[in-house]
JSON list of C-alpha atoms in Angstrom, two decimals:
[
{"chain": "T", "resi": 7, "resn": "GLN", "atom": "CA", "xyz": [61.34, 82.23, 93.55]},
{"chain": "T", "resi": 8, "resn": "VAL", "atom": "CA", "xyz": [58.82, 82.71, 96.68]},
{"chain": "T", "resi": 9, "resn": "GLN", "atom": "CA", "xyz": [57.08, 86.06, 96.28]},
{"chain": "T", "resi": 10, "resn": "LEU", "atom": "CA", "xyz": [54.27, 87.54, 98.15]},
{"chain": "T", "resi": 11, "resn": "VAL", "atom": "CA", "xyz": [53.20, 90.90, 96.52]},
{"chain": "T", "resi": 12, "resn": "GLU", "atom": "CA", "xyz": [50.41, 93.35, 99.13]},
{"chain": "T", "resi": 13, "resn": "SER", "atom": "CA", "xyz": [48.32, 95.43, 97.20]},
{"chain": "T", "resi": 14, "resn": "GLY", "atom": "CA", "xyz": [45.10, 97.31, 98.51]},
{"chain": "T", "resi": 15, "resn": "GLY", "atom": "CA", "xyz": [46.76, 99.67, 100.72]},
{"chain": "T", "resi": 16, "resn": "GLY", "atom": "CA", "xyz": [46.12, 103.34, 100.94]},
{"chain": "T", "resi": 17, "resn": "LEU", "atom": "CA", "xyz": [44.58, 106.31, 103.49]},
{"chain": "T", "resi": 18, "resn": "VAL", "atom": "CA", "xyz": [41.08, 106.24, 104.63]},
{"chain": "T", "resi": 19, "resn": "GLN", "atom": "CA", "xyz": [39.17, 108.05, 106.87]},
{"chain": "T", "resi": 20, "resn": "ALA", "atom": "CA", "xyz": [38.07, 106.13, 110.29]},
{"chain": "T", "resi": 21, "resn": "GLY", "atom": "CA", "xyz": [34.91, 103.78, 109.97]},
{"chain": "T", "resi": 22, "resn": "GLY", "atom": "CA", "xyz": [35.82, 103.44, 106.63]},
{"chain": "T", "resi": 23, "resn": "SER", "atom": "CA", "xyz": [37.19, 99.50, 104.69]},
{"chain": "T", "resi": 24, "resn": "LEU", "atom": "CA", "xyz": [40.03, 99.03, 102.50]},
{"chain": "T", "resi": 25, "resn": "ARG", "atom": "CA", "xyz": [40.44, 95.12, 101.19]},
{"chain": "T", "resi": 26, "resn": "LEU", "atom": "CA", "xyz": [43.78, 93.80, 100.97]},
{"chain": "T", "resi": 27, "resn": "SER", "atom": "CA", "xyz": [45.46, 91.29, 98.15]},
{"chain": "T", "resi": 28, "resn": "CYS", "atom": "CA", "xyz": [48.20, 89.31, 98.72]},
{"chain": "T", "resi": 29, "resn": "ALA", "atom": "CA", "xyz": [49.44, 86.95, 95.26]},
{"chain": "T", "resi": 30, "resn": "ALA", "atom": "CA", "xyz": [51.66, 84.64, 95.87]},
{"chain": "T", "resi": 31, "resn": "SER", "atom": "CA", "xyz": [54.24, 82.65, 93.26]},
{"chain": "T", "resi": 32, "resn": "GLY", "atom": "CA", "xyz": [56.83, 80.27, 93.50]},
{"chain": "T", "resi": 33, "resn": "PHE", "atom": "CA", "xyz": [55.86, 78.02, 95.95]},
{"chain": "T", "resi": 34, "resn": "THR", "atom": "CA", "xyz": [52.66, 75.67, 96.41]},
{"chain": "T", "resi": 35, "resn": "PHE", "atom": "CA", "xyz": [50.10, 78.01, 97.91]},
{"chain": "T", "resi": 36, "resn": "SER", "atom": "CA", "xyz": [47.28, 75.51, 98.07]},
{"chain": "T", "resi": 37, "resn": "THR", "atom": "CA", "xyz": [49.21, 73.31, 101.16]},
{"chain": "T", "resi": 38, "resn": "TYR", "atom": "CA", "xyz": [50.36, 77.30, 103.37]},
{"chain": "T", "resi": 39, "resn": "THR", "atom": "CA", "xyz": [48.78, 78.72, 105.88]},
{"chain": "T", "resi": 40, "resn": "MET", "atom": "CA", "xyz": [48.39, 82.23, 105.19]},
{"chain": "T", "resi": 41, "resn": "GLY", "atom": "CA", "xyz": [48.93, 84.65, 107.18]},
{"chain": "T", "resi": 42, "resn": "TRP", "atom": "CA", "xyz": [48.85, 88.63, 107.80]},
{"chain": "T", "resi": 43, "resn": "PHE", "atom": "CA", "xyz": [50.57, 90.78, 110.31]},
{"chain": "T", "resi": 44, "resn": "ARG", "atom": "CA", "xyz": [50.93, 94.74, 110.93]},
{"chain": "T", "resi": 45, "resn": "GLN", "atom": "CA", "xyz": [53.81, 96.76, 112.04]},
{"chain": "T", "resi": 46, "resn": "ALA", "atom": "CA", "xyz": [53.04, 100.53, 113.24]},
{"chain": "T", "resi": 47, "resn": "PRO", "atom": "CA", "xyz": [55.23, 102.67, 113.59]},
{"chain": "T", "resi": 48, "resn": "GLY", "atom": "CA", "xyz": [57.92, 102.03, 116.30]},
{"chain": "T", "resi": 49, "resn": "LYS", "atom": "CA", "xyz": [56.45, 99.09, 117.60]},
{"chain": "T", "resi": 50, "resn": "GLU", "atom": "CA", "xyz": [56.67, 94.96, 116.59]},
{"chain": "T", "resi": 51, "resn": "ARG", "atom": "CA", "xyz": [55.02, 93.52, 114.27]},
{"chain": "T", "resi": 52, "resn": "GLU", "atom": "CA", "xyz": [52.09, 91.53, 115.67]},
{"chain": "T", "resi": 53, "resn": "PHE", "atom": "CA", "xyz": [49.45, 89.01, 114.34]},
{"chain": "T", "resi": 54, "resn": "VAL", "atom": "CA", "xyz": [46.48, 90.78, 112.62]},
{"chain": "T", "resi": 55, "resn": "ALA", "atom": "CA", "xyz": [44.81, 87.04, 111.07]},
{"chain": "T", "resi": 56, "resn": "LEU", "atom": "CA", "xyz": [45.09, 83.89, 109.33]},
{"chain": "T", "resi": 57, "resn": "ILE", "atom": "CA", "xyz": [43.47, 81.24, 107.40]},
{"chain": "T", "resi": 58, "resn": "THR", "atom": "CA", "xyz": [45.01, 77.46, 106.81]},
{"chain": "T", "resi": 59, "resn": "TRP", "atom": "CA", "xyz": [45.39, 76.21, 103.81]},
{"chain": "T", "resi": 60, "resn": "SER", "atom": "CA", "xyz": [41.82, 74.63, 103.46]},
{"chain": "T", "resi": 61, "resn": "GLY", "atom": "CA", "xyz": [40.65, 77.36, 105.08]},
{"chain": "T", "resi": 62, "resn": "SER", "atom": "CA", "xyz": [38.61, 75.62, 107.45]},
{"chain": "T", "resi": 63, "resn": "ASN", "atom": "CA", "xyz": [40.55, 77.24, 110.64]},
{"chain": "T", "resi": 64, "resn": "ILE", "atom": "CA", "xyz": [40.39, 80.67, 110.76]},
{"chain": "T", "resi": 65, "resn": "ASN", "atom": "CA", "xyz": [41.92, 83.46, 113.47]},
{"chain": "T", "resi": 66, "resn": "TYR", "atom": "CA", "xyz": [42.18, 86.54, 114.05]},
{"chain": "T", "resi": 67, "resn": "ALA", "atom": "CA", "xyz": [43.60, 89.19, 116.65]},
{"chain": "T", "resi": 68, "resn": "ASP", "atom": "CA", "xyz": [41.26, 90.33, 119.77]},
{"chain": "T", "resi": 69, "resn": "SER", "atom": "CA", "xyz": [42.26, 93.84, 118.13]},
{"chain": "T", "resi": 70, "resn": "VAL", "atom": "CA", "xyz": [40.02, 93.05, 114.92]},
{"chain": "T", "resi": 71, "resn": "GLU", "atom": "CA", "xyz": [38.10, 90.50, 115.51]},
{"chain": "T", "resi": 72, "resn": "GLY", "atom": "CA", "xyz": [34.31, 91.04, 114.67]},
{"chain": "T", "resi": 73, "resn": "ARG", "atom": "CA", "xyz": [35.78, 94.10, 112.27]},
{"chain": "T", "resi": 74, "resn": "PHE", "atom": "CA", "xyz": [38.36, 92.23, 109.62]},
{"chain": "T", "resi": 75, "resn": "THR", "atom": "CA", "xyz": [38.07, 88.94, 107.37]},
{"chain": "T", "resi": 76, "resn": "ILE", "atom": "CA", "xyz": [40.40, 86.82, 106.06]},
{"chain": "T", "resi": 77, "resn": "SER", "atom": "CA", "xyz": [39.85, 84.80, 102.96]},
{"chain": "T", "resi": 78, "resn": "ARG", "atom": "CA", "xyz": [41.77, 82.61, 100.22]},
{"chain": "T", "resi": 79, "resn": "ASP", "atom": "CA", "xyz": [41.59, 81.76, 96.45]},
{"chain": "T", "resi": 80, "resn": "ASN", "atom": "CA", "xyz": [43.08, 78.67, 96.15]},
{"chain": "T", "resi": 81, "resn": "ALA", "atom": "CA", "xyz": [43.43, 78.53, 92.58]},
{"chain": "T", "resi": 82, "resn": "LYS", "atom": "CA", "xyz": [44.69, 82.12, 92.51]},
{"chain": "T", "resi": 83, "resn": "ASN", "atom": "CA", "xyz": [46.57, 81.55, 94.59]},
{"chain": "T", "resi": 84, "resn": "THR", "atom": "CA", "xyz": [45.45, 84.98, 96.54]},
{"chain": "T", "resi": 85, "resn": "VAL", "atom": "CA", "xyz": [44.63, 85.50, 100.13]},
{"chain": "T", "resi": 86, "resn": "TYR", "atom": "CA", "xyz": [42.75, 88.60, 100.89]},
{"chain": "T", "resi": 87, "resn": "LEU", "atom": "CA", "xyz": [41.92, 91.13, 104.33]},
{"chain": "T", "resi": 88, "resn": "GLN", "atom": "CA", "xyz": [38.60, 92.86, 104.23]},
{"chain": "T", "resi": 89, "resn": "MET", "atom": "CA", "xyz": [38.76, 95.49, 106.13]},
{"chain": "T", "resi": 90, "resn": "ASN", "atom": "CA", "xyz": [36.10, 97.38, 107.75]},
{"chain": "T", "resi": 91, "resn": "SER", "atom": "CA", "xyz": [34.76, 99.63, 110.48]},
{"chain": "T", "resi": 92, "resn": "LEU", "atom": "CA", "xyz": [38.76, 101.02, 110.40]},
{"chain": "T", "resi": 93, "resn": "LYS", "atom": "CA", "xyz": [39.97, 102.65, 113.35]},
{"chain": "T", "resi": 94, "resn": "PRO", "atom": "CA", "xyz": [42.96, 105.23, 113.77]},
{"chain": "T", "resi": 95, "resn": "GLU", "atom": "CA", "xyz": [44.98, 102.27, 115.51]},
{"chain": "T", "resi": 96, "resn": "ASP", "atom": "CA", "xyz": [44.90, 100.21, 112.30]},
{"chain": "T", "resi": 97, "resn": "THR", "atom": "CA", "xyz": [47.27, 102.60, 110.90]},
{"chain": "T", "resi": 98, "resn": "ALA", "atom": "CA", "xyz": [50.57, 100.17, 110.13]},
{"chain": "T", "resi": 99, "resn": "VAL", "atom": "CA", "xyz": [52.10, 98.84, 106.60]},
{"chain": "T", "resi": 100, "resn": "TYR", "atom": "CA", "xyz": [50.16, 95.36, 107.03]},
{"chain": "T", "resi": 101, "resn": "TYR", "atom": "CA", "xyz": [52.59, 92.25, 105.50]},
{"chain": "T", "resi": 102, "resn": "CYS", "atom": "CA", "xyz": [51.46, 88.75, 103.95]},
{"chain": "T", "resi": 103, "resn": "ALA", "atom": "CA", "xyz": [53.35, 85.50, 105.45]},
{"chain": "T", "resi": 104, "resn": "ALA", "atom": "CA", "xyz": [53.69, 81.70, 104.63]},
{"chain": "T", "resi": 105, "resn": "ARG", "atom": "CA", "xyz": [53.73, 79.32, 106.63]},
{"chain": "T", "resi": 106, "resn": "SER", "atom": "CA", "xyz": [54.58, 75.40, 105.18]},
{"chain": "T", "resi": 107, "resn": "SER", "atom": "CA", "xyz": [52.20, 73.74, 107.89]},
{"chain": "T", "resi": 108, "resn": "SER", "atom": "CA", "xyz": [48.47, 72.56, 107.94]},
{"chain": "T", "resi": 109, "resn": "SER", "atom": "CA", "xyz": [48.45, 73.99, 111.50]},
{"chain": "T", "resi": 110, "resn": "TRP", "atom": "CA", "xyz": [47.74, 77.58, 112.35]},
{"chain": "T", "resi": 111, "resn": "ASN", "atom": "CA", "xyz": [50.18, 79.46, 114.71]},
{"chain": "T", "resi": 112, "resn": "ARG", "atom": "CA", "xyz": [50.59, 83.48, 115.47]},
{"chain": "T", "resi": 113, "resn": "GLY", "atom": "CA", "xyz": [54.34, 84.09, 115.34]},
{"chain": "T", "resi": 114, "resn": "THR", "atom": "CA", "xyz": [56.25, 85.67, 113.71]},
{"chain": "T", "resi": 115, "resn": "ASP", "atom": "CA", "xyz": [59.11, 83.05, 113.53]},
{"chain": "T", "resi": 116, "resn": "HIS", "atom": "CA", "xyz": [56.92, 80.43, 112.31]},
{"chain": "T", "resi": 117, "resn": "TYR", "atom": "CA", "xyz": [56.61, 82.15, 108.88]},
{"chain": "T", "resi": 118, "resn": "ALA", "atom": "CA", "xyz": [59.04, 80.97, 106.09]},
{"chain": "T", "resi": 119, "resn": "TYR", "atom": "CA", "xyz": [57.94, 83.49, 103.72]},
{"chain": "T", "resi": 120, "resn": "TRP", "atom": "CA", "xyz": [57.17, 87.69, 103.50]},
{"chain": "T", "resi": 121, "resn": "GLY", "atom": "CA", "xyz": [55.82, 89.60, 101.59]},
{"chain": "T", "resi": 122, "resn": "GLN", "atom": "CA", "xyz": [57.01, 94.30, 101.42]},
{"chain": "T", "resi": 123, "resn": "GLY", "atom": "CA", "xyz": [54.24, 95.18, 102.97]},
{"chain": "T", "resi": 124, "resn": "THR", "atom": "CA", "xyz": [51.64, 97.32, 101.94]},
{"chain": "T", "resi": 125, "resn": "PRO", "atom": "CA", "xyz": [50.81, 101.05, 104.16]},
{"chain": "T", "resi": 126, "resn": "VAL", "atom": "CA", "xyz": [47.09, 102.04, 105.56]},
{"chain": "T", "resi": 127, "resn": "THR", "atom": "CA", "xyz": [46.58, 105.08, 107.37]},
{"chain": "T", "resi": 128, "resn": "VAL", "atom": "CA", "xyz": [43.70, 106.04, 109.27]},
{"chain": "T", "resi": 129, "resn": "SER", "atom": "CA", "xyz": [42.57, 109.19, 109.91]},
{"chain": "T", "resi": 130, "resn": "SER", "atom": "CA", "xyz": [40.80, 110.69, 112.65]}
]
């Protein structure tokens, strides 16, 4: 059974940091591209960051470039999202997702597995 379980969300003041984790099971994690997405209230789910299976290709949304860092530990079947210099507009539910391809793609339709999400609230 495939599972993606996010953790690390919470309430933080603007300018603060959070580190999200996503623990995966039920599939061969080390062969999947992993992505982070977010969905703010009343908005569509949007791409945040992705990392290919080896970590050789990493891609960020323009809105988080330079503030967020995605990484993975294939030995632990876990992907991380380090979020620094948080802004109120980063407030959203954050989801991790898995794509069964070595190539990268930002589209939500290209990710087969999704976690339940972890909420992040950034106060001004």
